[in-house]
Coordinates of C-alpha atoms in Angstrom, one line a residue:
Chain A
M30 CA 30.6 -7.1 6.7
P31 CA 27.0 -7.2 8.0
Q32 CA 24.9 -4.1 8.6
H33 CA 24.2 -4.6 12.3
H34 CA 23.1 -1.1 13.1
H35 CA 19.8 0.8 13.0
Q36 CA 17.6 -2.0 14.2
P37 CA 14.3 -0.8 15.7
S38 CA 14.0 -1.0 19.5
A39 CA 12.5 -4.1 20.9
E40 CA 9.3 -2.2 21.8
L41 CA 9.0 -0.8 18.3
Q42 CA 9.7 -4.2 16.7
R43 CA 7.0 -5.8 18.8
C44 CA 4.5 -3.2 17.6
I45 CA 5.6 -3.6 14.0
D46 CA 5.1 -7.4 14.4
A47 CA 1.7 -6.9 15.9
C48 CA 0.6 -4.7 13.0
L49 CA 1.9 -7.0 10.3
A50 CA 0.3 -10.0 12.1
C51 CA -3.0 -8.2 12.3
Y52 CA -2.7 -7.1 8.6
Q53 CA -2.1 -10.7 7.6
S54 CA -5.0 -12.0 9.7
C55 CA -7.5 -9.4 8.4
R56 CA -6.5 -9.8 4.8
Q57 CA -6.2 -13.6 4.8
T58 CA -9.5 -14.1 6.8
S59 CA -11.6 -11.6 4.8
M60 CA -10.4 -12.9 1.4
N61 CA -10.8 -16.6 2.3
H62 CA -13.0 -17.4 5.3
C63 CA -15.4 -14.4 4.9
L64 CA -15.8 -14.6 1.1
E65 CA -16.2 -18.4 1.2
S66 CA -18.6 -18.4 4.2
G67 CA -20.8 -15.6 2.7
G68 CA -23.9 -14.5 4.6
R69 CA -23.1 -12.2 7.6
H70 CA -19.4 -12.5 6.8
V71 CA -19.8 -10.3 3.7
E72 CA -22.1 -7.8 5.4
P73 CA -20.8 -4.5 4.1
D74 CA -19.9 -2.8 7.4
H75 CA -18.0 -5.9 8.6
F76 CA -16.2 -6.5 5.4
R77 CA -15.2 -2.9 5.1
L78 CA -13.8 -2.9 8.6
M79 CA -11.7 -6.0 7.8
S80 CA -10.3 -4.3 4.7
A81 CA -9.7 -0.9 6.5
C82 CA -8.0 -2.7 9.4
A83 CA -5.6 -4.5 7.0
E84 CA -4.8 -1.2 5.3
I85 CA -4.1 0.9 8.4
C86 CA -2.1 -1.9 10.1
R87 CA 0.2 -2.0 7.0
T88 CA 0.6 1.8 7.1
S89 CA 1.2 1.9 10.8
A90 CA 4.0 -0.7 10.4
D91 CA 5.4 1.3 7.6
F92 CA 5.7 4.5 9.7
M93 CA 7.5 2.6 12.5
L94 CA 9.9 0.8 10.1
S95 CA 10.7 4.3 8.6
S96 CA 11.4 5.9 12.0
S97 CA 8.8 8.5 11.3
T98 CA 8.5 11.0 14.2
L99 CA 4.7 11.0 13.6
H100 CA 4.2 7.2 14.1
G101 CA 2.3 7.9 17.2
V102 CA -0.4 9.7 15.3
V103 CA -0.9 6.7 12.9
C104 CA -0.6 4.2 15.7
G105 CA -3.4 6.0 17.5
A106 CA -5.7 5.8 14.4
C107 CA -4.7 2.2 13.9
A108 CA -5.7 1.3 17.5
D109 CA -9.1 2.8 16.9
V110 CA -9.7 0.8 13.7
C111 CA -8.4 -2.4 15.3
E112 CA -10.7 -2.1 18.3
A113 CA -13.7 -1.5 16.0
C114 CA -12.7 -4.5 13.8
A115 CA -12.3 -6.8 16.9
A116 CA -15.8 -5.8 18.0
S117 CA -17.2 -6.5 14.6
C118 CA -15.5 -9.9 14.5
D119 CA -17.0 -10.7 18.0
E120 CA -20.4 -9.8 16.8
I121 CA -20.2 -11.8 13.6
G122 CA -18.8 -14.9 15.4
D123 CA -16.5 -17.6 14.1
M124 CA -13.8 -15.0 13.9
A125 CA -11.9 -15.5 17.1
E126 CA -8.3 -15.7 15.7
C127 CA -8.8 -12.5 13.7
A128 CA -10.4 -10.7 16.7
D129 CA -7.4 -11.7 18.9
A130 CA -4.9 -10.4 16.3
C131 CA -6.9 -7.1 16.2
R132 CA -6.9 -6.8 20.0
R133 CA -3.2 -7.5 20.3
C134 CA -2.5 -4.9 17.7
A135 CA -4.8 -2.3 19.2
E136 CA -3.1 -2.7 22.6
S137 CA 0.4 -2.4 21.2
C138 CA -0.5 0.6 19.1
R139 CA -2.3 2.3 21.9
E140 CA 0.8 2.0 24.1
M141 CA 3.0 3.2 21.2
A142 CA 0.7 6.2 20.6
A143 CA 0.8 7.1 24.3
S144 CA 4.6 6.9 24.5
A145 CA 5.4 8.5 21.2
P146 CA 7.0 12.0 21.2
T147 CA 4.2 14.5 20.7
G148 CA 4.2 15.9 17.2
N149 CA 1.7 18.0 15.4
R150 CA -1.0 15.9 16.9
S151 CA -0.7 17.0 20.5
R152 CA -1.3 20.6 19.4
S153 CA -4.3 19.8 17.3
T154 CA -5.7 17.4 19.9
S155 CA -5.7 19.9 22.8
A156 CA -7.1 22.4 20.3
S157 CA -10.0 20.1 19.4
A158 CA -10.5 19.2 23.1
S159 CA -10.9 22.8 24.0
R160 CA -13.5 23.2 21.3
N161 CA -15.8 20.6 22.9
Chain B
M23 CA -26.2 -1.1 -18.7
P24 CA -23.7 1.1 -16.9
Q25 CA -23.2 1.0 -13.1
H26 CA -24.2 4.6 -12.3
H27 CA -24.8 4.1 -8.6
H28 CA -22.6 4.3 -5.5
Q29 CA -20.5 7.3 -6.5
P30 CA -18.9 9.1 -3.6
S31 CA -20.4 12.4 -2.6
A32 CA -18.8 15.5 -4.3
E33 CA -17.2 16.5 -0.9
L34 CA -15.8 13.0 -0.4
Q35 CA -14.5 12.8 -4.0
R36 CA -12.7 16.2 -3.5
C37 CA -10.9 14.9 -0.5
I38 CA -10.0 11.6 -2.3
D39 CA -8.6 13.7 -5.1
A40 CA -6.6 15.9 -2.7
C41 CA -5.2 12.8 -1.0
L42 CA -4.2 11.1 -4.3
A43 CA -2.7 14.4 -5.6
C44 CA -0.6 14.8 -2.5
Y45 CA 0.5 11.2 -2.6
Q46 CA 1.6 11.7 -6.2
S47 CA 3.4 14.9 -5.4
C48 CA 5.2 13.5 -2.4
R49 CA 6.3 10.3 -4.1
Q50 CA 7.2 11.9 -7.4
T51 CA 9.1 14.8 -5.8
S52 CA 11.0 12.7 -3.2
M53 CA 12.0 10.0 -5.7
N54 CA 13.2 12.4 -8.4
H55 CA 13.8 16.0 -7.3
C56 CA 15.0 15.2 -3.7
L57 CA 17.2 12.2 -4.6
E58 CA 18.7 14.0 -7.6
S59 CA 19.3 17.3 -5.7
G60 CA 20.8 15.6 -2.7
G61 CA 22.1 17.7 0.1
R62 CA 19.4 19.0 2.5
H63 CA 16.8 17.3 0.2
V64 CA 17.9 13.9 1.5
E65 CA 18.2 14.9 5.1
P66 CA 16.6 12.0 7.0
D67 CA 13.8 13.8 8.8
H68 CA 12.7 15.6 5.6
F69 CA 12.8 12.5 3.4
R70 CA 11.0 10.4 6.0
L71 CA 8.2 12.9 6.1
M72 CA 7.9 12.9 2.4
S73 CA 7.6 9.1 2.4
A74 CA 5.3 9.0 5.4
C75 CA 3.0 11.6 3.8
A76 CA 2.8 9.6 0.6
E77 CA 1.9 6.6 2.6
I78 CA -0.9 8.0 4.8
C79 CA -2.4 10.0 1.9
R80 CA -2.8 6.8 -0.1
T81 CA -4.4 5.1 3.0
S82 CA -6.7 8.0 3.7
A83 CA -8.0 7.9 0.1
D84 CA -8.5 4.1 0.4
F85 CA -10.7 4.5 3.5
M86 CA -12.9 7.1 1.7
L87 CA -13.1 5.0 -1.5
S88 CA -14.1 2.0 0.7
S89 CA -16.8 4.0 2.6
S90 CA -15.2 3.1 5.9
T91 CA -17.2 4.6 8.8
L92 CA -13.8 5.3 10.4
H93 CA -12.4 7.5 7.6
G94 CA -12.5 10.5 9.9
V95 CA -9.9 9.0 12.2
V96 CA -7.5 8.4 9.3
C97 CA -8.2 11.8 7.7
G98 CA -7.3 13.4 11.0
A99 CA -4.0 11.6 11.1
C100 CA -3.4 12.4 7.5
A101 CA -4.0 16.1 8.1
D102 CA -1.3 16.0 10.9
V103 CA 1.2 14.4 8.7
C104 CA 0.5 16.7 5.7
E105 CA 0.9 19.8 7.8
A106 CA 4.3 18.6 9.1
C107 CA 5.4 17.7 5.6
A108 CA 4.4 21.1 4.2
A109 CA 6.3 22.8 7.0
S110 CA 9.4 20.7 6.2
C111 CA 9.1 21.5 2.5
D112 CA 8.9 25.2 3.3
E113 CA 12.0 24.9 5.5
I114 CA 14.0 23.0 2.9
G115 CA 13.0 25.4 0.1
D116 CA 12.5 24.7 -3.7
M117 CA 9.6 22.5 -2.8
A118 CA 6.7 24.9 -3.4
E119 CA 4.5 22.6 -5.5
C120 CA 4.8 19.7 -3.1
A121 CA 4.1 22.0 -0.1
D122 CA 1.0 23.3 -1.8
A123 CA -0.3 19.8 -2.4
C124 CA 0.3 19.0 1.2
R125 CA -1.6 22.0 2.5
R126 CA -4.5 21.4 0.2
C127 CA -4.7 17.8 1.4
A128 CA -4.3 18.8 5.0
E129 CA -7.2 21.4 4.7
S130 CA -9.5 18.9 3.0
C131 CA -8.7 16.1 5.4
R132 CA -9.2 18.4 8.4
E133 CA -12.7 19.3 7.3
M134 CA -13.5 15.7 6.5
A135 CA -12.3 14.6 10.0
A136 CA -14.4 17.3 11.6
S137 CA -17.6 16.4 9.7
A138 CA -17.2 12.6 9.9
P139 CA -19.5 10.6 12.1
T140 CA -17.8 10.0 15.4
G141 CA -16.7 6.4 15.7
N142 CA -14.4 4.9 18.3
R143 CA -12.3 7.9 18.1
S144 CA -14.6 10.3 19.9
R145 CA -14.6 8.1 22.9
S146 CA -10.8 7.7 23.0
T147 CA -10.3 11.4 22.2
S148 CA -12.4 12.7 25.0
A149 CA -10.6 10.2 27.2
S150 CA -7.2 11.5 26.3
A151 CA -8.4 15.1 26.6
S152 CA -9.5 14.4 30.2
R153 CA -6.1 13.0 30.9
N154 CA -4.4 16.3 30.1
Chain C
M6 CA -14.8 -21.6 18.6
P7 CA -11.6 -20.6 16.8
Q8 CA -11.5 -20.2 13.0
H9 CA -9.0 -23.0 12.2
H10 CA -9.7 -23.2 8.5
H11 CA -8.4 -21.5 5.4
Q12 CA -4.8 -21.3 6.4
P13 CA -2.4 -20.8 3.5
S14 CA -0.3 -23.9 2.6
A15 CA 3.1 -24.2 4.2
E16 CA 4.8 -23.4 0.9
L17 CA 2.6 -20.3 0.3
Q18 CA 3.2 -19.1 3.9
R19 CA 6.9 -19.4 3.5
C20 CA 6.8 -17.2 0.4
I21 CA 4.5 -14.7 2.2
D22 CA 7.0 -14.6 5.1
A23 CA 9.9 -14.1 2.7
C24 CA 8.1 -11.2 1.0
L25 CA 7.2 -9.5 4.3
A26 CA 10.8 -10.0 5.6
C27 CA 12.2 -8.5 2.5
Y28 CA 9.7 -5.6 2.6
Q29 CA 10.7 -4.9 6.2
S30 CA 14.4 -5.1 5.5
C31 CA 14.2 -2.8 2.4
R32 CA 12.1 -0.2 4.1
Q33 CA 13.9 -0.2 7.4
T34 CA 17.3 -0.2 5.8
S35 CA 16.6 2.5 3.3
M36 CA 14.9 4.8 5.7
N37 CA 17.5 4.5 8.4
H38 CA 20.9 3.1 7.3
C39 CA 20.8 4.6 3.8
L40 CA 19.5 8.0 4.7
E41 CA 21.8 8.3 7.7
S42 CA 24.9 7.1 5.8
G43 CA 24.3 9.3 2.8
G44 CA 26.8 9.3 -0.1
R45 CA 26.4 6.3 -2.4
H46 CA 23.6 5.0 -0.1
V47 CA 21.3 7.7 -1.4
E48 CA 22.4 7.4 -5.0
P49 CA 19.0 7.7 -7.0
D50 CA 19.1 4.3 -8.7
H51 CA 20.0 2.4 -5.6
F52 CA 17.5 4.2 -3.4
R53 CA 14.7 3.8 -5.9
L54 CA 15.4 0.0 -6.1
M55 CA 15.1 -0.2 -2.3
S56 CA 11.8 1.6 -2.4
A57 CA 10.5 -0.4 -5.4
C58 CA 11.5 -3.7 -3.8
A59 CA 9.6 -2.8 -0.5
E60 CA 6.5 -1.9 -2.6
I61 CA 6.4 -5.0 -4.8
C62 CA 7.2 -7.4 -1.9
R63 CA 4.2 -6.0 0.0
T64 CA 2.0 -6.4 -3.0
S65 CA 3.2 -9.9 -3.7
A66 CA 2.4 -11.0 -0.1
D67 CA -1.0 -9.4 -0.5
F68 CA -1.8 -11.5 -3.6
M69 CA -0.8 -14.7 -1.8
L70 CA -2.7 -13.8 1.4
S71 CA -5.8 -13.1 -0.8
S72 CA -5.5 -16.4 -2.6
S73 CA -5.4 -14.6 -5.9
T74 CA -5.2 -17.0 -8.8
L75 CA -2.8 -14.5 -10.4
H76 CA -0.2 -14.5 -7.6
G77 CA 2.3 -16.2 -9.9
V78 CA 2.4 -13.2 -12.2
V79 CA 3.1 -10.8 -9.3
C80 CA 5.6 -13.2 -7.7
G81 CA 7.5 -13.3 -11.0
A82 CA 7.7 -9.5 -11.1
C83 CA 8.7 -9.5 -7.5
A84 CA 11.6 -11.9 -8.1
D85 CA 12.9 -9.7 -10.9
V86 CA 12.9 -6.6 -8.6
C87 CA 14.4 -8.5 -5.6
E88 CA 17.3 -9.8 -7.8
A89 CA 18.0 -6.3 -9.1
C90 CA 17.9 -4.9 -5.5
A91 CA 20.2 -7.6 -4.2
A92 CA 22.7 -6.8 -6.9
S93 CA 22.5 -3.1 -6.1
C94 CA 23.0 -3.8 -2.4
D95 CA 26.1 -5.9 -3.2
E96 CA 27.5 -3.1 -5.4
I97 CA 26.9 -0.4 -2.8
G98 CA 28.4 -2.5 0.0
D99 CA 27.6 -2.6 3.7
M100 CA 24.1 -3.9 2.9
A101 CA 24.6 -7.6 3.4
E102 CA 21.5 -8.3 5.5
C103 CA 19.2 -6.5 3.1
A104 CA 20.8 -8.2 0.1
D105 CA 20.3 -11.6 1.8
A106 CA 16.6 -10.8 2.4
C107 CA 16.2 -9.9 -1.2
R108 CA 17.8 -13.1 -2.4
R109 CA 15.7 -15.3 -0.2
C110 CA 12.6 -13.5 -1.4
A111 CA 13.6 -13.7 -5.0
E112 CA 14.3 -17.4 -4.8
S113 CA 11.0 -18.1 -3.0
C114 CA 9.0 -16.0 -5.4
R115 CA 10.7 -17.5 -8.4
E116 CA 9.6 -21.0 -7.3
M117 CA 6.1 -19.8 -6.6
A118 CA 5.9 -18.2 -10.0
A119 CA 7.0 -21.4 -11.6
S120 CA 4.6 -23.6 -9.8
A121 CA 1.6 -21.2 -9.9
P122 CA -1.4 -22.3 -12.0
T123 CA -1.0 -20.5 -15.3
G124 CA -3.5 -17.7 -15.5
N125 CA -4.0 -14.9 -18.0
R126 CA -0.3 -14.6 -18.4
S127 CA 0.4 -17.8 -20.2
R128 CA -2.4 -17.0 -22.6
S129 CA -1.3 -13.5 -23.3
T130 CA 2.4 -14.2 -23.7
S131 CA 3.2 -16.7 -26.4
A132 CA 6.7 -16.4 -25.1
S133 CA 6.0 -18.3 -21.9
A134 CA 4.4 -21.1 -23.8
S135 CA 7.6 -21.7 -25.6
R136 CA 9.3 -22.2 -22.3
N137 CA 7.2 -25.2 -21.5
Chain D
M11 CA 10.5 29.6 -6.6
P12 CA 8.4 26.7 -7.8
Q13 CA 9.8 23.3 -8.5
H14 CA 9.1 23.0 -12.2
H15 CA 11.4 20.1 -13.0
H16 CA 11.2 16.4 -12.9
Q17 CA 7.7 16.0 -14.2
P18 CA 7.0 12.5 -15.7
S19 CA 6.7 12.4 -19.5
A20 CA 3.2 12.8 -20.9
E21 CA 3.2 9.1 -21.8
L22 CA 4.2 8.0 -18.3
Q23 CA 1.7 10.4 -16.7
R24 CA -1.1 9.0 -18.9
C25 CA -0.3 5.5 -17.6
I26 CA -0.1 6.7 -14.0
D27 CA -3.5 8.3 -14.5
A28 CA -4.9 5.1 -16.0
C29 CA -3.6 3.0 -13.1
L30 CA -4.9 5.3 -10.4
A31 CA -8.3 5.6 -12.2
C32 CA -8.5 1.8 -12.3
Y33 CA -7.4 1.5 -8.7
Q34 CA -10.2 3.9 -7.6
S35 CA -12.8 2.2 -9.8
C36 CA -11.9 -1.3 -8.5
R37 CA -11.8 -0.3 -4.8
Q38 CA -14.8 1.9 -4.9
T39 CA -16.9 -0.5 -6.9
S40 CA -16.0 -3.6 -4.9
M41 CA -16.5 -2.0 -1.5
N42 CA -19.8 -0.4 -2.4
H43 CA -21.6 -1.8 -5.4
C44 CA -20.4 -5.4 -5.0
L45 CA -20.8 -5.6 -1.2
E46 CA -24.2 -4.0 -1.3
S47 CA -25.4 -6.0 -4.3
G48 CA -24.2 -9.4 -2.8
G49 CA -24.9 -12.6 -4.8
R50 CA -22.6 -13.1 -7.7
H51 CA -20.9 -9.8 -6.9
V52 CA -19.3 -11.3 -3.8
E53 CA -18.4 -14.6 -5.5
P54 CA -14.8 -15.2 -4.1
D55 CA -12.9 -15.3 -7.5
H56 CA -14.6 -12.1 -8.7
F57 CA -14.1 -10.2 -5.5
R58 CA -10.5 -11.4 -5.2
L59 CA -9.8 -10.1 -8.7
M60 CA -11.3 -6.7 -7.9
S61 CA -9.1 -6.5 -4.8
A62 CA -5.9 -7.8 -6.5
C63 CA -6.5 -5.3 -9.4
A64 CA -6.8 -2.4 -7.1
E65 CA -3.5 -3.5 -5.4
I66 CA -1.4 -4.0 -8.4
C67 CA -2.6 -0.8 -10.1
R68 CA -1.6 1.2 -7.1
T69 CA 1.8 -0.5 -7.1
S70 CA 2.3 0.1 -10.8
A71 CA 1.6 3.8 -10.5
D72 CA 4.1 3.9 -7.6
F73 CA 6.8 2.4 -9.7
M74 CA 6.3 5.0 -12.5
L75 CA 6.0 7.9 -10.0
S76 CA 9.3 6.8 -8.5
S77 CA 11.1 6.5 -11.9
S78 CA 11.9 2.9 -11.2
T79 CA 13.9 1.4 -14.1
L80 CA 11.9 -1.8 -13.5
H81 CA 8.4 -0.3 -14.0
G82 CA 8.0 -2.3 -17.2
V83 CA 8.0 -5.5 -15.3
V84 CA 5.3 -4.4 -12.9
C85 CA 3.3 -2.7 -15.7
G86 CA 3.3 -6.1 -17.5
A87 CA 1.9 -7.9 -14.4
C88 CA -0.6 -5.1 -14.0
A89 CA -1.9 -5.5 -17.5
D90 CA -2.4 -9.2 -16.9
V91 CA -4.4 -8.6 -13.8
C92 CA -6.5 -5.8 -15.3
E93 CA -7.4 -8.0 -18.3
A94 CA -8.5 -10.8 -16.0
C95 CA -10.5 -8.3 -13.9
A96 CA -12.2 -6.8 -17.0
A97 CA -13.2 -10.3 -18.1
S98 CA -14.6 -11.1 -14.7
C99 CA -16.6 -7.9 -14.6
D100 CA -18.1 -8.6 -18.1
E101 CA -19.1 -12.1 -16.9
I102 CA -20.7 -10.8 -13.7
G103 CA -22.5 -8.0 -15.5
D104 CA -23.6 -4.6 -14.3
M105 CA -19.9 -3.7 -14.0
A106 CA -19.4 -1.8 -17.2
E107 CA -17.6 1.3 -15.8
C108 CA -15.2 -0.8 -13.8
A109 CA -14.5 -3.1 -16.8
D110 CA -13.8 -0.1 -18.9
A111 CA -11.3 1.3 -16.4
C112 CA -9.6 -2.1 -16.3
R113 CA -9.3 -2.3 -20.1
R114 CA -8.0 1.3 -20.4
C115 CA -5.4 0.5 -17.7
A116 CA -4.4 -2.8 -19.3
E117 CA -3.9 -1.2 -22.7
S118 CA -1.8 1.6 -21.3
C119 CA 0.3 -0.7 -19.1
R120 CA 0.8 -3.2 -22.0
E121 CA 2.2 -0.4 -24.1
M122 CA 4.4 0.8 -21.2
A123 CA 5.7 -2.7 -20.6
A124 CA 6.6 -3.1 -24.3
S125 CA 8.4 0.2 -24.5
A126 CA 10.2 0.1 -21.2
P127 CA 13.9 -0.4 -21.2
T128 CA 14.6 -4.1 -20.6
G129 CA 15.8 -4.7 -17.1
N130 CA 16.4 -7.9 -15.2
R131 CA 13.4 -9.4 -16.8
S132 CA 14.7 -9.8 -20.3
R133 CA 17.8 -11.5 -19.0
S134 CA 16.0 -13.8 -16.6
T135 CA 13.4 -15.0 -19.1
S136 CA 14.8 -16.4 -22.2
A137 CA 11.2 -16.6 -23.3
S138 CA 10.9 -12.8 -23.7
A139 CA 14.0 -12.7 -25.8
S140 CA 12.4 -15.1 -28.3
R141 CA 9.5 -12.6 -28.8
N142 CA 11.8 -9.9 -30.2

């Protein structure tokens, strides 16, 4: 008898897919295209963003697969990193596929963060806002 | 000749250490103490928090080791998850060591997030604050 | 202009896909179906295998995405863990989808390990030489 | 009341420490020293080994923290990757600290793999049986 239960919602699965696609694109591109092209492609800030983006996308997917109630917090951080990585790819050039994967992931994670049940974050965010 | 350069600052290294200590405590405790104790120790929300906390701590350490300019964003998310995990450990009971590791990591990551150069985050945070 | 170069071979991409599918199945099933079902589903050895399988599948995919010359070594280890996890799922029961994902990944990784260029491994283990 | 149980054995903890030290050294060195030095330090095969070594060390530590019965399989793969990374560091030069961390981890993992209870691996590879 198959286990046919406990599938993530379609919306959650789309965001998981976007995160894992972005992870794959950032890792595959940095470790092949960037290292082999050299020059501006291995400029420290760009390469670090590619690696950081791969890392947080994988973690964001992991939170959603695990039904963590705090996935919104990590999706929000992931969206920030993906946006920065997309901008860096645009600036370096010849990175259109990776930049697109980053933007799709950023958009999906941003929506997920906005719709997630507010956890700890909402308390600390309003706190930090009131400090400004 | 040894490579004696590029060490993280003492402050950064302390936060990396706190993250890796919390990762180890959460993973080791959940996969041994919690699974072997059963009962409330494998209650889904508690166990998911232990796993999520291990995951984000590892990622937060990775951002700092990699000198990512966006480490503050991930440290902030990590502090949120660690605080929630410490609270869950307190509620379950018989988890004092793990709760302490979570609190030390949360405190260190919160300071790191506050002192980090503002990246993408500061723009989106002020945006979300103004929405409230 | 799109980056249209440096795609993994079709064979490599199939193995990456099998690894990431198995990672998702193991993580999603353990953190939802197993934790919510309880009983034998949270028996320590079974749950540890589910977690270990998720971890090594993710790492195996990462080696292949990164064009590591040592991916065969990690794919071999991954196949061992996936086979053990599939057997554990069969024994527990009500885990058919996850067991299938493990078996598909084990088979793909086993082939990859067999066809990978021999790296350090073949030199360091006289044992594997005797297989040839 | 503190949780004072379920600590890893001293031998296991030493190997976990060696893995996490090697992970930190590989990630920190590649993302700072190597990227900033450029030249041979970002040569694809060397940089990929640094990244792969960080990844498998983290996974090997995770298996041991989780008391996986298959940690010997992953420790064996980890030792192979660490040895290759140490050799690459020696060849590149100016990487002595990282090379030392890799060698310490390789040695510790090799011992762990040799002493681990034989799991799936011994059955699936007739080769390893012939070593005994």
